[in-house]
Amino acid sequence: MSSKFISYKIIIASIITLSLLITCVGCTGSGGSDFDSAFNHALKTSVTIDSGRLSGSGNIWKIGKKTITVITASHVIDDKEDITVYFWNGDHASAQVFTNNTEKDYCLLTVKVDDTKKIDIEELKPAKTLPESGANIFMVIPDYNTASAGLVASPETFSEDFNQDVIYCYLDVNEGMSGGGLFDYKGRYLGLLLGGSDEGEGVFLSTDEIER
């Protein structure tokens, strides 16, 4: 992987991949889970984030009584005083930094519940284990409300670029997806996108690393 930010790519290939999955009406992923259900859940957890000169993606980590916690990549945050979270339906709210782990490259943001009461959103269902090699996975592309689908190449490998263990996947990604979530076909959150390449590769910080 050459850098933390991924070069922009035309996402037609990703949309074609999703179309091929959906044409198999009634098909299920591993464990009998319906892909449409997994995607709809993932979509409602997904957000886009603007901060200063940068933008990226993220997901709703927790919905509390007073605040909503959003997780994204630390490198997406350019200005801690200027953060706007956009939900899947286009509504938006200001956010503040709660935790910023620059070593692992993840950041937790908080949004006031009062600003999001009428939004149909869901919180993540973190996976309890790492995915298996060859497992089907996908990411939501928030700006298009569609998905990029792929496979797990290695559930745990050391990345010199990020100086830590990552999940390595074959998956088309673009710059606006940095910080976004990786999901399996049961809708479980596997980790967040750290970076990728023009060759259809993505590396992700696992939920196990986030929760340590």
Short mmCIF file of C-alpha atoms in Angstrom, two decimals:
data_model
loop_
_atom_site.label_atom_id
_atom_site.label_comp_id
_atom_site.label_asym_id
_atom_site.label_seq_id
_atom_site.Cartn_x
_atom_site.Cartn_y
_atom_site.Cartn_z
CA MET A 1 0.00 0.00 0.00
CA SER A 2 1.50 3.27 -1.08
CA SER A 3 -0.27 5.77 1.17
CA LYS A 4 -3.01 6.27 3.72
CA PHE A 5 -5.19 7.95 1.16
CA ILE A 6 -6.39 5.95 -1.81
CA SER A 7 -6.25 7.40 -5.31
CA TYR A 8 -9.70 8.11 -6.74
CA LYS A 9 -10.96 5.39 -9.04
CA ILE A 10 -14.09 5.06 -11.16
CA ILE A 11 -16.45 2.95 -9.06
CA ILE A 12 -18.28 1.29 -11.95
CA ALA A 13 -16.53 -2.01 -11.21
CA SER A 14 -17.80 -1.89 -7.63
CA ILE A 15 -21.38 -1.26 -8.76
CA ILE A 16 -21.16 -4.11 -11.27
CA THR A 17 -19.93 -6.41 -8.52
CA LEU A 18 -22.89 -5.47 -6.32
CA SER A 19 -25.31 -5.90 -9.23
CA LEU A 20 -24.06 -9.44 -9.78
CA LEU A 21 -24.70 -10.21 -6.13
CA ILE A 22 -28.21 -8.78 -6.10
CA THR A 23 -29.29 -10.49 -9.34
CA CYS A 24 -29.14 -13.75 -7.43
CA VAL A 25 -32.49 -13.07 -5.77
CA GLY A 26 -33.00 -15.16 -2.67
CA CYS A 27 -29.33 -16.11 -2.48
CA THR A 28 -27.71 -16.04 0.92
CA GLY A 29 -24.17 -15.51 2.12
CA SER A 30 -22.22 -17.77 4.43
CA GLY A 31 -24.23 -18.99 7.40
CA GLY A 32 -27.56 -18.36 5.64
CA SER A 33 -27.42 -14.59 6.08
CA ASP A 34 -29.25 -12.46 3.51
CA PHE A 35 -26.99 -9.93 1.80
CA ASP A 36 -29.75 -7.32 1.43
CA SER A 37 -30.38 -7.37 5.18
CA ALA A 38 -26.67 -7.05 5.94
CA PHE A 39 -26.30 -4.18 3.47
CA ASN A 40 -29.34 -2.28 4.77
CA HIS A 41 -27.99 -2.51 8.32
CA ALA A 42 -24.51 -1.41 7.25
CA LEU A 43 -25.96 1.50 5.28
CA LYS A 44 -27.86 2.82 8.30
CA THR A 45 -24.66 2.79 10.37
CA SER A 46 -22.66 4.59 7.68
CA VAL A 47 -21.72 8.27 7.63
CA THR A 48 -19.51 10.60 5.66
CA ILE A 49 -17.31 13.11 7.47
CA ASP A 50 -15.99 16.54 6.49
CA SER A 51 -13.20 18.05 8.57
CA GLY A 52 -11.28 21.09 7.39
CA ARG A 53 -9.86 20.26 3.96
CA LEU A 54 -10.41 16.52 4.26
CA SER A 55 -13.33 14.12 3.99
CA GLY A 56 -13.87 10.43 4.59
CA SER A 57 -16.29 7.84 5.92
CA GLY A 58 -17.21 6.31 9.24
CA ASN A 59 -19.84 4.36 11.13
CA ILE A 60 -22.06 4.69 14.17
CA TRP A 61 -20.24 2.87 16.95
CA LYS A 62 -22.80 3.45 19.71
CA ILE A 63 -26.15 5.18 20.17
CA GLY A 64 -26.50 6.51 23.72
CA LYS A 65 -29.16 8.51 25.53
CA LYS A 66 -27.35 11.83 25.07
CA THR A 67 -24.71 11.23 22.40
CA ILE A 68 -24.01 9.13 19.35
CA THR A 69 -20.45 7.84 18.97
CA VAL A 70 -19.02 7.66 15.45
CA ILE A 71 -15.82 5.81 14.51
CA THR A 72 -13.54 6.79 11.64
CA ALA A 73 -9.85 6.87 10.74
CA SER A 74 -7.73 9.39 12.62
CA HIS A 75 -6.20 10.70 9.38
CA VAL A 76 -9.65 11.80 8.16
CA ILE A 77 -9.75 14.51 10.85
CA ASP A 78 -8.01 17.64 9.58
CA ASP A 79 -9.52 20.24 11.94
CA LYS A 80 -10.85 19.18 15.36
CA GLU A 81 -12.91 22.37 15.54
CA ASP A 82 -14.55 21.78 12.16
CA ILE A 83 -16.18 18.34 11.90
CA THR A 84 -19.52 17.61 10.22
CA VAL A 85 -21.08 14.15 10.10
CA TYR A 86 -23.49 13.35 7.25
CA PHE A 87 -25.84 10.42 7.76
CA TRP A 88 -26.98 7.99 5.06
CA ASN A 89 -30.16 10.00 4.35
CA GLY A 90 -28.32 13.30 3.89
CA ASP A 91 -29.03 14.84 7.31
CA HIS A 92 -25.99 16.23 9.11
CA ALA A 93 -24.76 17.38 12.52
CA SER A 94 -21.64 18.83 14.09
CA ALA A 95 -19.29 16.48 15.92
CA GLN A 96 -16.52 16.66 18.49
CA VAL A 97 -13.47 14.45 19.00
CA PHE A 98 -13.87 12.05 21.92
CA THR A 99 -10.85 9.76 21.41
CA ASN A 100 -8.09 10.12 18.83
CA ASN A 101 -5.65 7.21 18.59
CA THR A 102 -3.11 8.37 16.01
CA GLU A 103 -0.89 5.32 16.59
CA LYS A 104 -3.57 2.86 15.45
CA ASP A 105 -5.24 5.49 13.22
CA TYR A 106 -8.77 5.50 14.56
CA CYS A 107 -10.88 8.28 16.02
CA LEU A 108 -14.14 8.35 18.00
CA LEU A 109 -16.44 11.34 17.50
CA THR A 110 -19.54 12.34 19.45
CA VAL A 111 -22.75 13.85 18.10
CA LYS A 112 -25.61 15.14 20.28
CA VAL A 113 -28.69 12.93 20.13
CA ASP A 114 -30.94 16.01 19.91
CA ASP A 115 -29.44 16.70 16.48
CA THR A 116 -30.36 13.22 15.17
CA LYS A 117 -33.65 12.22 16.82
CA LYS A 118 -35.59 11.91 13.57
CA ILE A 119 -32.93 10.00 11.63
CA ASP A 120 -33.37 6.26 10.96
CA ILE A 121 -29.93 5.05 12.05
CA GLU A 122 -28.45 1.93 13.63
CA GLU A 123 -25.33 1.17 15.64
CA LEU A 124 -22.65 -1.32 14.64
CA LYS A 125 -22.59 -5.00 15.54
CA PRO A 126 -18.84 -5.60 16.04
CA ALA A 127 -17.55 -9.05 15.09
CA LYS A 128 -16.13 -11.08 17.96
CA THR A 129 -13.57 -12.90 15.80
CA LEU A 130 -11.45 -12.18 12.75
CA PRO A 131 -12.87 -13.23 9.37
CA GLU A 132 -11.55 -16.29 7.56
CA SER A 133 -9.40 -16.11 4.43
CA GLY A 134 -11.63 -16.11 1.37
CA ALA A 135 -14.67 -14.80 3.26
CA ASN A 136 -17.08 -12.53 1.37
CA ILE A 137 -16.97 -8.95 2.60
CA PHE A 138 -18.22 -5.53 1.53
CA MET A 139 -18.05 -1.82 2.25
CA VAL A 140 -20.77 0.79 1.88
CA ILE A 141 -20.10 3.65 -0.55
CA PRO A 142 -22.12 6.35 1.29
CA ASP A 143 -22.24 8.95 -1.51
CA TYR A 144 -23.91 6.39 -3.78
CA ASN A 145 -25.75 4.25 -1.19
CA THR A 146 -24.32 1.16 -2.84
CA ALA A 147 -21.52 -1.26 -1.97
CA SER A 148 -18.08 -2.46 -3.00
CA ALA A 149 -17.80 -6.23 -2.54
CA GLY A 150 -14.69 -8.39 -2.29
CA LEU A 151 -12.84 -11.13 -0.44
CA VAL A 152 -10.57 -11.42 2.58
CA ALA A 153 -7.04 -12.20 1.40
CA SER A 154 -5.53 -12.44 4.89
CA PRO A 155 -7.37 -11.89 8.19
CA GLU A 156 -4.21 -10.86 10.01
CA THR A 157 -0.99 -9.65 8.41
CA PHE A 158 1.60 -7.07 9.41
CA SER A 159 1.62 -3.89 7.30
CA GLU A 160 4.88 -1.95 7.23
CA ASP A 161 3.03 1.10 5.88
CA PHE A 162 0.81 1.23 8.96
CA ASN A 163 3.20 -0.49 11.39
CA GLN A 164 0.55 -2.82 12.78
CA ASP A 165 -1.48 -5.95 12.06
CA VAL A 166 -4.29 -5.42 9.57
CA ILE A 167 -6.98 -7.30 7.66
CA TYR A 168 -5.89 -7.45 4.01
CA CYS A 169 -8.67 -7.64 1.40
CA TYR A 170 -9.23 -7.68 -2.35
CA LEU A 171 -11.72 -4.84 -2.70
CA ASP A 172 -12.16 -1.70 -4.80
CA VAL A 173 -11.97 1.44 -2.65
CA ASN A 174 -11.63 5.17 -3.23
CA GLU A 175 -10.44 8.12 -1.19
CA GLY A 176 -13.86 9.03 0.16
CA MET A 177 -14.15 5.62 1.81
CA SER A 178 -11.20 6.09 4.20
CA GLY A 179 -12.36 5.34 7.74
CA GLY A 180 -15.41 3.42 6.53
CA GLY A 181 -16.42 0.01 7.84
CA LEU A 182 -15.74 -3.48 6.54
CA PHE A 183 -18.69 -5.88 6.91
CA ASP A 184 -19.35 -9.58 6.47
CA TYR A 185 -22.55 -10.97 4.95
CA LYS A 186 -24.18 -11.18 8.37
CA GLY A 187 -23.79 -7.42 8.77
CA ARG A 188 -21.07 -7.70 11.39
CA TYR A 189 -18.50 -4.92 11.56
CA LEU A 190 -15.00 -6.29 10.96
CA GLY A 191 -12.96 -3.09 11.06
CA LEU A 192 -12.25 0.28 9.42
CA LEU A 193 -10.43 1.17 6.22
CA LEU A 194 -6.92 2.51 6.76
CA GLY A 195 -5.81 2.65 3.13
CA GLY A 196 -5.51 0.83 -0.15
CA SER A 197 -4.09 0.77 -3.65
CA ASP A 198 -5.11 1.19 -7.28
CA GLU A 199 -4.90 -2.60 -7.70
CA GLY A 200 -8.11 -3.30 -5.77
CA GLU A 201 -6.52 -3.82 -2.35
CA GLY A 202 -7.62 -2.54 1.03
CA VAL A 203 -6.17 -2.79 4.54
CA PHE A 204 -8.34 -2.52 7.63
CA LEU A 205 -7.87 -2.05 11.36
CA SER A 206 -9.81 -4.94 12.97
CA THR A 207 -12.40 -4.53 15.70
CA ASP A 208 -10.10 -6.63 17.88
CA GLU A 209 -7.36 -3.99 17.57
CA ILE A 210 -9.84 -1.16 18.14
CA GLU A 211 -11.23 -2.66 21.33
CA ARG A 212 -7.87 -3.54 22.90
#
